[in-house]
Amino acid sequence: MAEHTGSGEALPFSEVYYPSREAYLEYYRKSVEDIESFWSERARELEWYKTWDVVLDRSKAPFYRWFVGGETNINLNALDRWVGTSVFDKVAYYWEGEPGDTRVVTYRDLYREVNRLAWALKEIVGVKEGDTVTIYLPMIPELPATMLAVTRIGAIHSVVFSGFSPQALADRIVDAKARVLITADGFYRRGRVIKLKEQADQAVVLAAEQGVKVERVIVVKRAGIEVPWSEGRDVWYHDLIKEAPERAYVKPVPRKSDDVLFILYTSGTTGKPKGIMHSVGGYPVYVYNVFKWNWDPRPGDIYWCAADIGWITGHTYIVYGPLMHGVSQVMYEGAPDYPDPGRIWSMIEKYGVTTFYTSPTLLRLLRKYGDQWVEKHDLSSLRILGTVGEPINPEVWKWYYEKVGGKRAPIVDTWWQTETGAAMISPAPGISLVPLKPGSATYPLPGIVADVLRPDGTPARPGEKGLLVIKEPWPGMLMGIWGDPERYIKTYWARFSRPEEGVWIYYPADYAVKDEDGYFWLLGRADEVLNVAGHRLGTIELEDAILTHPAVSEAAVVGAPDPVKGQVPVAVVVLREGYEPSDELERELKETVRKLIGPIAVPAKVLFVKKLPKTRSGKIMRRILIALLEGKPIGDTSTLEDPAAVEEVSRAVEEFKRLMKSS
Ligand code: WT7
């Protein structure tokens, strides 16, 4: 990935946003003078059953607890607060299916649906407060409705991206010990029907093998296809809803601020995904405020976040954030370039989208198709443009700014993670827009104390590449890792903290640079995690998958730079005695990854070698593989056991690059 840390110059904006760095920095400075009173003020904008006794309990750091003593339910803020207001009759979701079918869901519709489903989950299915419910749904309105119904009755949702394989779903069901699974018959992707219920059924079998029995499977009818059915266990969502009184009302269960609101799994540096836990009190406070700062929501807005709800971006920026602001949204089921590369632009025009939020990967893809697709459409409704998930190259930033936004809309580049709940470093047009620099996420948001350190923990100089850290807790922070408190400390707090001095420093594992003006430039992961098309993939997870194949003796997975996806996984594999490299074997290994994790994780290439570069103590030297793939010098090789291994990999990599160029 290109590294871009230039200082850039300020860009002109429309009448709507006059950049004022001073106004922003003044607001920021005040916010961090006393973060407790700052967040306490911010939290008062939300509805609570009971306000908190303590804003921030630091006594069990790094298990920080926010708004302790407070009680609320996210439904109060996302749905119930709109009852009897003009928002109640506003559209919540303009939904569009991939084939072009549409649905319009108002806040009133959503409220009714959520209440009826909550009633049915409680009274018929028997879901109890504190239970976990796994949700494996495509991008249909039933997905937000289900999340809200689950949290309404005080249960915890674990949404699993519908692109994950049955095995990946099973692992997440088992880890969360979920007894109820909510899924759909199927959905549309690139003109095909994905048979989701079949995959869900396979996952239920796999979970049972690991000792977790899913007792109920609730199935939304989306594709109208025939599905396998298990009498007594399976129930149609629509039948279940019909059991509830038409005017069912379920009081949102008061929950403690430091109860778990939801779990969302993300990849890390081991084979096992981490169940990131978000909180009942802190998460909504953070999300509500950051949403306002990022998008400056106004009554007539049509907002579209083109992510999938299966990731944190969708949880925060399609479900909870926008609903807490009474915003009208566009929600889309399918592939962004189907049936043609103009789909996104034509939908922006059709719905008059004012605020559009997507990933650099999608922008690179759409840009590659050529400007004619953009130019065909009137995009003058756009007021703010956002990006998330990966570093955005300055050229793509400029294209987005000029071609898509017509130089009227600022680019809000938001840096954050599943663990942080919402954006942490980004422009804040809702407060005061700072002058933008293409490729920089600008400044930390209010209340966020960020810095860049050298590996030894001393501050990096301006312009010097180092490691990003967050030096104070914030309300949107994860509460921990589900079932694994030690891993929480080890992963996020061990790198730079000094517990003996009471100093706790959050380590996101991202490289960054702070420039002379204090702007942050995010430069990608600093650990063994890949970022493929804005999705986080653990290299060890992929290696474990490949190693299940009987032909494989050793495997190392690393990221290769890719012009559209940012990175793609490449597997370097040593075969067992008696097996020979072949295209067939490469296909089988890719298929294994597809089966065990999902299509997003499939390696772009499998390189067969006789030997992996290793240290004398037998550790695979990934650094060398990465350097070769990135075409950079391989650096210090004094610990290398056998230089011949490097030559062999190097030849394989050159071959791969030739193939990539010609394709
Ligand atoms: C990782 C988190 C949070 C939503 C989507 C991804 C990378 C995220 C940016 C950005 C540069 C970014 C980081 C981070 N990342 N946003 N604006 N610029 N890099 O969530 O799967 O938890 O991944 O995505 O490397 O650590 P995630």
XYZ file of C-alpha atoms and ligand atoms in Angstrom:
690
model
C 0.000 0.000 0.000
C 1.284 3.459 -0.913
C 2.289 5.477 2.091
C 1.227 9.069 1.922
C 2.159 11.481 4.579
C 2.447 14.721 2.693
C 1.130 17.826 4.387
C -1.240 18.853 1.567
C -3.105 22.131 1.266
C -6.540 23.255 2.422
C -9.425 22.756 0.003
C -12.254 25.169 -0.775
C -15.786 24.274 0.295
C -19.310 25.252 -0.546
C -21.332 27.819 1.347
C -22.428 25.008 3.654
C -19.088 24.359 5.315
C -16.557 27.049 6.071
C -13.575 25.226 7.443
C -12.405 26.555 10.754
C -9.626 24.633 12.350
C -9.537 27.085 15.258
C -13.192 26.571 16.152
C -12.767 22.814 16.064
C -9.561 22.783 18.063
C -11.116 25.079 20.650
C -14.042 22.681 21.098
C -11.636 19.745 21.197
C -9.347 21.369 23.764
C -12.246 21.962 26.133
C -13.508 18.404 25.674
C -10.281 16.817 26.846
C -9.670 19.160 29.774
C -12.032 16.989 31.791
C -13.348 14.034 29.823
C -15.658 12.916 32.625
C -17.652 16.131 32.667
C -17.544 16.369 28.883
C -19.091 12.904 28.407
C -21.493 13.432 31.248
C -22.882 16.494 29.431
C -23.102 14.524 26.188
C -24.906 11.640 27.886
C -27.665 13.949 29.091
C -28.907 14.310 25.521
C -30.144 10.720 25.691
C -33.064 9.054 27.472
C -32.339 7.085 30.632
C -34.530 5.183 33.053
C -32.088 6.209 35.715
C -29.108 8.504 35.369
C -25.686 7.355 36.477
C -23.941 7.749 39.826
C -20.419 7.624 38.407
C -19.511 8.827 34.897
C -16.414 6.662 34.624
C -15.282 3.954 36.998
C -11.528 3.578 36.549
C -11.037 1.290 39.540
C -10.790 -1.940 37.528
C -8.803 -0.509 34.609
C -8.466 -1.478 31.851
C -11.989 -2.799 32.435
C -13.343 0.746 32.435
C -17.041 1.091 33.133
C -19.081 4.073 31.916
C -22.188 5.680 33.454
C -22.203 3.236 36.349
C -25.485 3.110 38.221
C -27.365 4.303 35.138
C -30.121 2.302 33.479
C -31.428 2.509 29.954
C -32.368 0.502 26.878
C -31.170 1.486 23.406
C -34.778 1.200 22.152
C -35.664 4.259 24.219
C -33.283 6.311 22.141
C -33.654 4.656 18.751
C -37.413 4.096 18.650
C -39.557 5.026 21.625
C -38.373 8.609 21.745
C -39.989 9.203 18.347
C -43.476 8.162 19.420
C -45.737 11.193 19.181
C -43.180 13.295 17.296
C -43.057 14.162 13.599
C -40.269 11.613 13.169
C -42.724 8.790 13.845
C -44.204 9.178 10.359
C -40.864 9.730 8.697
C -39.252 7.056 6.596
C -36.623 5.109 8.509
C -35.542 2.922 5.572
C -36.013 3.246 1.835
C -35.061 -0.324 1.132
C -34.121 -1.633 -2.274
C -33.577 -5.279 -3.152
C -30.974 -6.229 -5.690
C -33.605 -7.174 -8.319
C -35.080 -3.663 -7.930
C -38.027 -4.428 -5.624
C -38.565 -1.775 -2.965
C -40.044 -1.329 0.501
C -40.610 1.798 2.543
C -40.407 1.419 6.332
C -41.401 4.337 8.553
C -40.383 4.798 12.176
C -43.955 3.826 13.067
C -43.712 0.610 11.013
C -40.417 -0.248 12.622
C -41.765 0.443 16.108
C -44.774 -1.832 15.511
C -42.668 -4.618 14.059
C -40.090 -4.470 16.828
C -42.752 -4.582 19.525
C -44.502 -7.548 17.987
C -41.284 -9.437 17.440
C -40.110 -8.601 20.967
C -43.413 -9.927 22.277
C -43.061 -13.154 20.300
C -39.423 -13.684 21.239
C -40.317 -13.285 24.881
C -43.676 -15.016 25.121
C -43.399 -17.727 22.483
C -39.723 -18.425 21.933
C -38.850 -17.830 25.564
C -35.829 -15.578 25.112
C -34.768 -14.214 28.491
C -32.894 -11.135 29.602
C -29.147 -11.742 29.190
C -29.563 -14.590 26.653
C -27.599 -14.363 23.419
C -29.392 -14.573 20.090
C -27.393 -15.137 16.907
C -28.616 -13.249 13.843
C -27.563 -14.415 10.366
C -29.541 -12.207 8.025
C -28.942 -10.415 4.746
C -29.501 -6.680 4.230
C -33.282 -6.582 4.660
C -35.367 -4.418 7.034
C -35.955 -7.421 9.285
C -32.297 -7.221 10.299
C -32.474 -3.883 12.167
C -35.926 -4.868 13.452
C -34.526 -8.080 14.912
C -31.554 -6.361 16.543
C -33.887 -3.857 18.194
C -36.345 -6.552 19.315
C -33.519 -8.535 20.910
C -32.096 -5.552 22.775
C -35.608 -4.401 23.696
C -36.166 -7.495 25.822
C -32.711 -7.202 27.360
C -31.109 -9.998 25.377
C -27.746 -9.739 23.613
C -27.412 -10.009 19.855
C -24.524 -11.515 17.976
C -24.910 -10.636 14.305
C -22.892 -12.810 11.933
C -22.233 -11.421 8.432
C -24.303 -13.371 5.893
C -21.184 -13.917 3.777
C -19.620 -16.119 6.441
C -19.584 -19.885 5.926
C -21.576 -22.404 8.016
C -18.408 -23.315 9.914
C -17.675 -19.678 10.789
C -21.293 -19.225 11.881
C -21.134 -22.392 13.986
C -17.967 -21.229 15.754
C -19.693 -17.970 16.665
C -22.876 -19.712 17.832
C -20.816 -22.007 20.043
C -18.669 -19.246 21.520
C -21.744 -17.150 22.348
C -23.730 -20.225 23.492
C -26.736 -19.049 21.499
C -29.891 -21.193 21.601
C -31.826 -19.107 19.092
C -30.797 -18.352 15.526
C -32.571 -15.884 13.247
C -31.955 -16.245 9.524
C -33.651 -16.026 6.107
C -34.560 -18.460 3.371
C -32.226 -16.769 0.929
C -31.242 -13.445 -0.627
C -30.009 -11.953 -3.885
C -26.378 -11.400 -4.703
C -25.132 -10.638 -8.206
C -28.326 -11.966 -9.736
C -28.125 -15.279 -7.897
C -30.046 -16.522 -4.889
C -27.835 -17.387 -1.931
C -29.479 -20.217 0.000
C -28.930 -18.896 3.485
C -31.245 -21.292 5.334
C -29.270 -24.257 4.034
C -26.086 -22.710 5.362
C -27.738 -21.942 8.690
C -28.884 -25.576 8.962
C -25.352 -26.817 8.363
C -24.108 -24.465 11.059
C -26.674 -25.794 13.523
C -25.376 -29.328 12.928
C -21.759 -28.223 13.351
C -22.631 -26.316 16.534
C -24.360 -29.372 17.977
C -21.182 -31.376 17.342
C -19.400 -28.813 19.510
C -21.996 -29.187 22.243
C -24.264 -26.189 21.643
C -27.805 -27.016 20.687
C -29.755 -24.364 18.802
C -33.339 -24.866 19.927
C -35.173 -22.452 17.635
C -34.424 -21.236 14.137
C -36.541 -18.288 13.040
C -36.654 -17.832 9.271
C -37.498 -14.642 7.386
C -39.003 -15.226 3.952
C -37.042 -13.073 1.544
C -36.283 -15.055 -1.609
C -39.394 -17.217 -1.579
C -37.416 -20.385 -2.236
C -37.994 -23.918 -0.980
C -36.058 -24.561 2.203
C -35.218 -27.614 4.276
C -37.368 -27.590 7.396
C -36.974 -29.098 10.808
C -40.437 -29.449 12.362
C -40.596 -28.246 15.948
C -37.320 -26.326 15.681
C -37.914 -24.015 12.723
C -40.527 -21.277 12.584
C -41.296 -18.652 9.954
C -40.643 -15.108 11.189
C -43.906 -13.881 9.686
C -45.939 -16.600 11.409
C -44.277 -15.796 14.688
C -45.095 -12.094 14.368
C -48.729 -12.957 13.624
C -48.969 -14.648 17.009
C -48.347 -11.296 18.698
C -51.225 -8.853 19.213
C -51.300 -6.266 16.432
C -50.777 -3.480 18.955
C -48.344 -5.401 21.118
C -46.281 -3.196 23.389
C -43.268 -4.519 25.217
C -41.618 -2.147 27.614
C -37.909 -1.832 26.814
C -36.253 -3.717 29.670
C -34.213 -1.394 31.885
C -30.630 -2.577 31.707
C -27.551 -1.465 33.562
C -25.067 0.749 31.733
C -22.361 -1.851 32.181
C -24.459 -4.759 30.921
C -23.578 -6.157 27.502
C -25.619 -4.645 24.663
C -24.249 -6.843 21.897
C -21.348 -9.029 20.841
C -19.704 -8.749 17.444
C -16.923 -11.086 16.366
C -13.778 -9.781 14.733
C -10.529 -11.403 13.670
C -7.337 -11.167 15.634
C -3.869 -12.636 15.625
C -4.908 -16.136 16.708
C -7.128 -18.672 14.966
C -10.086 -17.819 17.153
C -12.202 -14.717 16.446
C -12.819 -12.361 19.357
C -16.322 -11.599 20.596
C -16.151 -7.853 21.109
C -18.619 -6.762 23.784
C -20.275 -3.347 23.648
C -22.088 -1.739 26.530
C -25.681 -0.707 27.208
C -24.782 2.783 28.439
C -21.494 3.877 26.909
C -22.026 2.670 23.343
C -25.217 4.674 22.657
C -23.727 7.813 24.190
C -20.675 7.579 21.992
C -22.539 6.580 18.831
C -25.168 9.288 19.223
C -22.574 12.017 19.531
C -20.153 10.794 16.892
C -22.970 10.371 14.380
C -23.901 14.000 14.918
C -20.296 15.184 14.576
C -19.633 13.114 11.450
C -22.776 13.817 9.435
C -24.270 16.998 10.839
C -27.754 15.455 10.395
C -30.544 17.780 9.218
C -34.291 17.105 8.941
C -34.451 16.630 5.163
C -31.416 14.378 4.921
C -31.348 11.127 3.018
C -28.451 9.205 4.430
C -26.859 6.108 2.955
C -24.170 4.002 4.565
C -23.363 1.348 1.973
C -21.863 -1.144 4.431
C -23.337 -4.438 5.619
C -24.981 -4.539 9.034
C -22.970 -7.709 9.685
C -19.955 -5.481 10.436
C -19.596 -2.830 13.128
C -20.007 -0.072 10.527
C -23.546 -1.297 9.913
C -24.386 -1.720 13.614
C -23.333 1.843 14.358
C -23.999 3.706 11.134
C -27.058 1.895 9.696
C -28.897 0.771 12.809
C -28.218 2.590 16.056
C -26.631 5.915 15.039
C -29.136 7.029 12.398
C -32.186 5.755 14.302
C -31.105 7.688 17.394
C -31.187 10.802 15.205
C -34.465 10.087 13.431
C -32.703 10.072 10.067
C -34.181 8.678 6.818
C -31.922 6.143 5.163
C -31.375 4.174 2.013
C -30.678 0.489 2.574
C -29.592 -1.834 -0.231
C -29.508 -5.611 -0.396
C -27.145 -6.494 -3.170
C -23.876 -6.044 -5.006
C -22.825 -2.422 -5.612
C -22.046 -2.934 -9.298
C -25.067 -5.007 -10.230
C -26.662 -5.070 -12.770
C -24.173 -2.437 -13.958
C -21.427 -0.224 -12.497
C -23.889 2.689 -12.226
C -26.116 1.112 -9.563
C -24.813 3.173 -6.648
C -24.871 6.474 -8.554
C -28.346 5.868 -9.933
C -29.634 5.121 -6.422
C -28.039 8.295 -5.053
C -29.857 10.243 -7.760
C -33.134 8.362 -7.348
C -33.391 8.891 -3.588
C -31.674 12.286 -3.467
C -28.999 11.043 -1.075
C -27.391 13.883 0.894
C -24.901 11.906 2.942
C -23.039 8.918 1.550
C -20.640 6.709 3.511
C -18.606 3.881 1.989
C -15.199 2.204 1.828
C -12.124 3.050 -0.250
C -12.395 -0.429 -1.804
C -15.791 0.355 -3.283
C -14.571 3.742 -4.495
C -11.531 2.191 -6.180
C -13.763 -0.374 -7.858
C -16.262 2.192 -9.118
C -13.520 4.541 -10.239
C -11.972 1.742 -12.278
C -15.189 1.334 -14.245
C -14.696 4.849 -15.630
C -16.109 8.326 -15.029
C -18.933 7.911 -17.546
C -20.912 5.958 -14.931
C -20.716 8.812 -12.460
C -21.278 11.537 -15.034
C -24.529 9.984 -16.227
C -26.182 10.870 -12.926
C -27.194 14.033 -11.121
C -25.438 13.764 -7.763
C -26.006 17.364 -6.703
C -27.983 16.310 -3.622
C -24.769 15.108 -1.950
C -23.677 17.280 0.968
C -21.205 15.085 2.870
C -19.152 12.086 1.720
C -17.594 9.578 4.080
C -15.104 6.731 3.953
C -14.084 4.009 6.372
C -12.231 0.760 6.759
C -8.867 1.328 5.143
C -6.457 4.081 4.281
C -7.770 6.039 1.297
C -5.195 6.880 -1.361
C -5.011 10.620 -2.097
C -5.826 9.994 -5.796
C -9.030 8.180 -4.873
C -9.838 10.827 -2.263
C -9.527 13.518 -4.938
C -11.661 11.567 -7.383
C -14.364 11.141 -4.739
C -14.169 14.826 -3.894
C -14.197 16.112 -7.470
C -16.165 13.581 -9.502
C -18.690 12.405 -6.947
C -19.068 15.417 -4.692
C -18.491 18.086 -7.366
C -16.097 19.826 -4.925
C -19.087 20.774 -2.765
C -19.044 17.980 -0.225
C -16.268 17.472 2.327
C -14.764 13.986 2.615
C -15.161 12.628 6.123
C -12.476 9.948 6.429
C -13.301 8.064 9.620
C -10.680 5.951 11.363
C -12.021 3.459 13.883
C -12.415 -0.233 14.728
C -14.976 -2.804 15.807
C -13.589 -2.268 19.297
C -14.035 1.507 19.365
C -17.799 1.583 18.694
C -17.746 4.571 16.332
C -15.266 6.892 14.608
C -12.302 8.079 16.693
C -10.275 10.163 14.260
C -12.171 12.069 11.567
C -13.367 15.470 10.441
C -16.444 16.695 12.320
C -18.583 18.943 10.097
C -21.242 18.738 12.822
C -18.945 20.840 15.036
C -16.648 22.766 12.726
C -15.007 21.512 9.574
C -11.217 21.648 9.585
C -9.324 22.183 6.316
C -9.007 18.752 4.732
C -5.894 17.036 3.411
C -6.514 14.226 0.909
C -5.635 10.952 2.634
C -5.654 12.223 6.220
C -8.414 11.477 8.747
C -7.485 14.876 10.298
C -7.892 15.170 14.087
C -9.141 12.986 16.931
C -12.807 13.569 17.737
C -13.747 15.400 20.934
C -12.932 13.490 24.102
C -10.442 11.245 22.282
C -6.810 11.512 23.314
C -4.732 9.985 20.533
C -1.005 9.971 19.891
C 1.690 8.276 17.824
C 4.475 6.448 19.672
C 7.753 4.864 18.723
C 8.140 1.160 19.455
C 9.927 2.069 22.715
C 6.931 4.099 23.902
C 8.400 7.565 23.455
C 6.397 10.022 21.312
C 7.176 9.994 17.593
C 8.335 13.259 16.043
C 5.987 15.024 13.611
C 6.254 13.170 10.301
C 7.769 10.066 11.887
C 5.909 6.795 11.349
C 4.935 5.091 14.584
C 2.142 3.267 16.361
C -1.223 4.801 17.073
C -2.393 4.838 20.697
C -5.414 6.110 22.617
C -4.475 7.471 26.010
C -7.836 7.954 27.713
C -10.933 5.729 27.815
C -14.032 6.751 25.826
C -17.683 5.671 26.180
C -17.804 3.660 22.932
C -14.911 1.410 23.946
C -15.371 -2.337 24.098
C -16.125 -3.764 27.552
C -13.920 -6.741 26.871
C -13.740 -9.972 24.889
C -16.615 -12.392 25.476
C -15.360 -15.146 27.777
C -11.716 -14.107 27.599
C -10.694 -11.231 29.898
C -7.001 -12.101 29.653
C -6.985 -11.828 25.895
C -8.567 -8.379 26.255
C -5.676 -7.146 28.359
C -3.041 -8.864 26.261
C -4.357 -7.644 22.913
C -5.213 -4.048 23.628
C -3.429 -2.949 26.780
C -0.173 -4.861 27.160
C 1.855 -3.114 24.457
C 2.421 0.321 26.021
C 0.672 0.416 29.409
C 2.551 0.822 32.668
C 0.186 -0.799 35.180
C 2.566 -0.244 38.097
C 2.181 3.510 37.505
C -1.533 3.192 36.855
C -1.036 4.173 33.198
C -3.234 2.331 30.702
C -2.770 2.910 26.989
C -5.056 1.406 24.351
C -3.189 -0.147 21.438
C -5.209 -0.499 18.194
C -2.300 -2.103 16.234
C -2.301 0.527 13.474
C 0.639 2.429 12.041
C 0.208 6.184 11.901
C 1.962 9.493 11.358
C 1.105 12.826 12.887
C 2.217 15.699 10.674
C 3.440 19.195 11.560
C -0.145 20.459 11.806
C -1.172 17.616 14.102
C -3.124 15.800 11.358
C -3.238 12.005 11.642
C -2.456 9.771 8.672
C -3.435 6.144 9.203
C -1.113 3.676 7.512
C -2.518 0.180 7.993
C -2.246 -2.704 10.439
C 0.835 -3.275 12.531
C -0.049 -6.881 13.430
C -0.715 -10.168 11.657
C -4.124 -9.058 10.504
C -5.013 -8.320 6.880
C -7.403 -5.679 5.677
C -9.069 -7.096 2.596
C -11.642 -4.796 0.996
C -12.104 -3.118 4.374
C -12.632 -6.443 6.164
C -10.355 -7.657 8.863
C -8.918 -11.144 8.371
C -6.538 -12.920 10.713
C -3.660 -14.552 8.838
C -3.503 -17.340 11.449
C -7.198 -18.094 10.896
C -6.506 -18.572 7.191
C -3.414 -20.658 7.864
C -5.364 -22.906 10.230
C -7.970 -23.388 7.525
C -5.366 -24.292 4.872
C -3.598 -26.660 7.266
C -6.745 -28.775 7.541
C -6.081 -30.004 3.983
C -4.247 -33.368 4.032
C -1.765 -32.249 1.359
C -0.446 -29.305 3.363
C 2.548 -29.503 5.618
C 3.152 -25.802 6.286
C 1.381 -22.593 5.337
C 2.039 -18.884 5.704
C -0.580 -16.339 4.691
C 0.407 -12.746 4.015
C -1.177 -9.733 2.368
C -0.227 -8.680 -1.132
C -1.003 -5.126 -2.271
C -4.077 -4.971 -4.526
C -5.180 -1.929 -6.536
C -8.868 -2.346 -5.626
C -9.117 -4.330 -2.401
C -6.121 -2.714 -0.708
C -4.779 -6.114 0.233
C -5.469 -9.679 -0.840
C -4.405 -12.829 0.996
C -1.663 -14.887 -0.611
C -0.875 -18.317 0.782
C 2.644 -19.689 0.632
C 2.391 -23.436 1.083
C 4.751 -26.375 1.586
C 3.248 -29.731 0.614
C 3.631 -33.049 2.352
C 5.750 -35.818 0.917
C 3.914 -37.470 -1.955
C 1.918 -34.419 -3.092
C 2.758 -32.324 -6.136
C 1.733 -28.699 -6.799
C -1.129 -28.410 -9.283
C -3.904 -26.037 -10.329
C -6.331 -28.594 -8.996
C -4.698 -28.531 -5.556
C -4.694 -24.728 -5.578
C -8.431 -24.795 -6.288
C -8.973 -27.269 -3.462
C -7.097 -25.119 -0.975
C -9.096 -22.056 -1.976
C -12.278 -24.090 -1.614
C -11.201 -25.161 1.870
C -10.876 -21.530 2.933
C -14.226 -20.681 1.365
C -15.831 -23.517 3.295
C -14.220 -22.833 6.639
C -14.376 -19.031 6.681
C -16.215 -17.618 3.686
C -15.732 -16.149 0.194
C -14.127 -12.929 1.499
C -11.148 -14.889 2.844
C -10.277 -16.910 -0.268
C -6.594 -16.359 -1.180
C -5.944 -14.612 -4.477
C -3.118 -17.062 -5.066
C -1.503 -20.127 -3.566
C 2.260 -20.242 -4.065
C 3.781 -23.682 -3.660
C 7.357 -23.805 -2.356
C 9.620 -26.498 -0.957
C 10.706 -24.414 2.009
C 9.483 -21.345 3.892
C 11.946 -18.702 5.023
C 12.446 -19.330 8.742
C 14.610 -18.246 11.590
C 17.032 -20.759 13.044
C 14.569 -21.300 15.866
C 11.946 -22.305 13.299
C 9.701 -19.224 13.222
C 8.324 -18.340 9.780
C 9.698 -14.958 8.673
C 6.538 -13.334 7.386
C 8.334 -10.025 7.172
C 10.370 -11.435 4.269
C 7.298 -12.750 2.457
C 5.573 -9.378 2.860
C 8.613 -7.464 1.588
C 8.812 -9.708 -1.460
C 5.127 -9.249 -2.247
C 5.356 -5.497 -1.773
C 8.502 -5.375 -3.889
C 10.546 -3.869 -1.062
C 14.024 -4.714 0.230
C 13.869 -7.786 2.483
C 15.999 -6.173 5.171
C 18.062 -7.950 7.781
C 18.446 -11.680 7.041
C 21.037 -12.542 9.648
C 18.606 -14.761 11.561
C 17.526 -16.584 8.397
C 18.166 -20.296 8.521
C 18.430 -21.044 4.781
C 18.838 -18.275 2.172
C 17.754 -20.693 -0.568
C 14.208 -20.513 0.820
C 14.122 -16.793 0.028
C 15.242 -17.328 -3.531
C 12.531 -19.881 -4.120
C 9.750 -17.717 -2.666
C 11.088 -14.758 -4.587
C 10.779 -16.649 -7.868
C 7.235 -17.733 -7.001
C 6.283 -14.160 -6.131
C 7.656 -12.799 -9.414
C 5.618 -15.397 -11.285
C 2.522 -14.359 -9.321
C 3.059 -10.672 -10.074
C 3.398 -11.420 -13.778
C 0.115 -13.283 -13.663
C -1.609 -10.426 -11.811
C -0.382 -7.870 -14.351
C -1.583 -9.859 -17.319
C -5.020 -10.536 -15.800
C -9.168 -1.568 11.156
C -10.421 -1.907 11.914
C -14.427 0.395 11.794
C -15.102 0.114 10.616
C -14.546 -0.774 9.588
C -13.375 -1.650 9.902
C -8.559 -0.027 9.505
C -10.509 1.554 9.613
C -9.697 3.320 8.628
C -9.409 4.564 8.026
C -7.225 3.796 7.649
C -8.688 2.345 8.685
C -7.560 0.030 10.639
C -8.337 -0.501 11.820
N -9.234 1.245 9.291
N -10.809 2.785 9.208
N -10.325 5.548 7.905
N -8.156 4.755 7.548
N -7.460 2.579 8.193
O -13.469 -2.209 11.169
O -12.859 -4.618 10.859
O -12.687 -3.492 13.104
O -11.069 -2.964 11.261
O -9.510 -1.034 9.882
O -6.467 -0.782 10.346
O -7.527 -1.035 12.843
P -12.548 -3.383 11.631
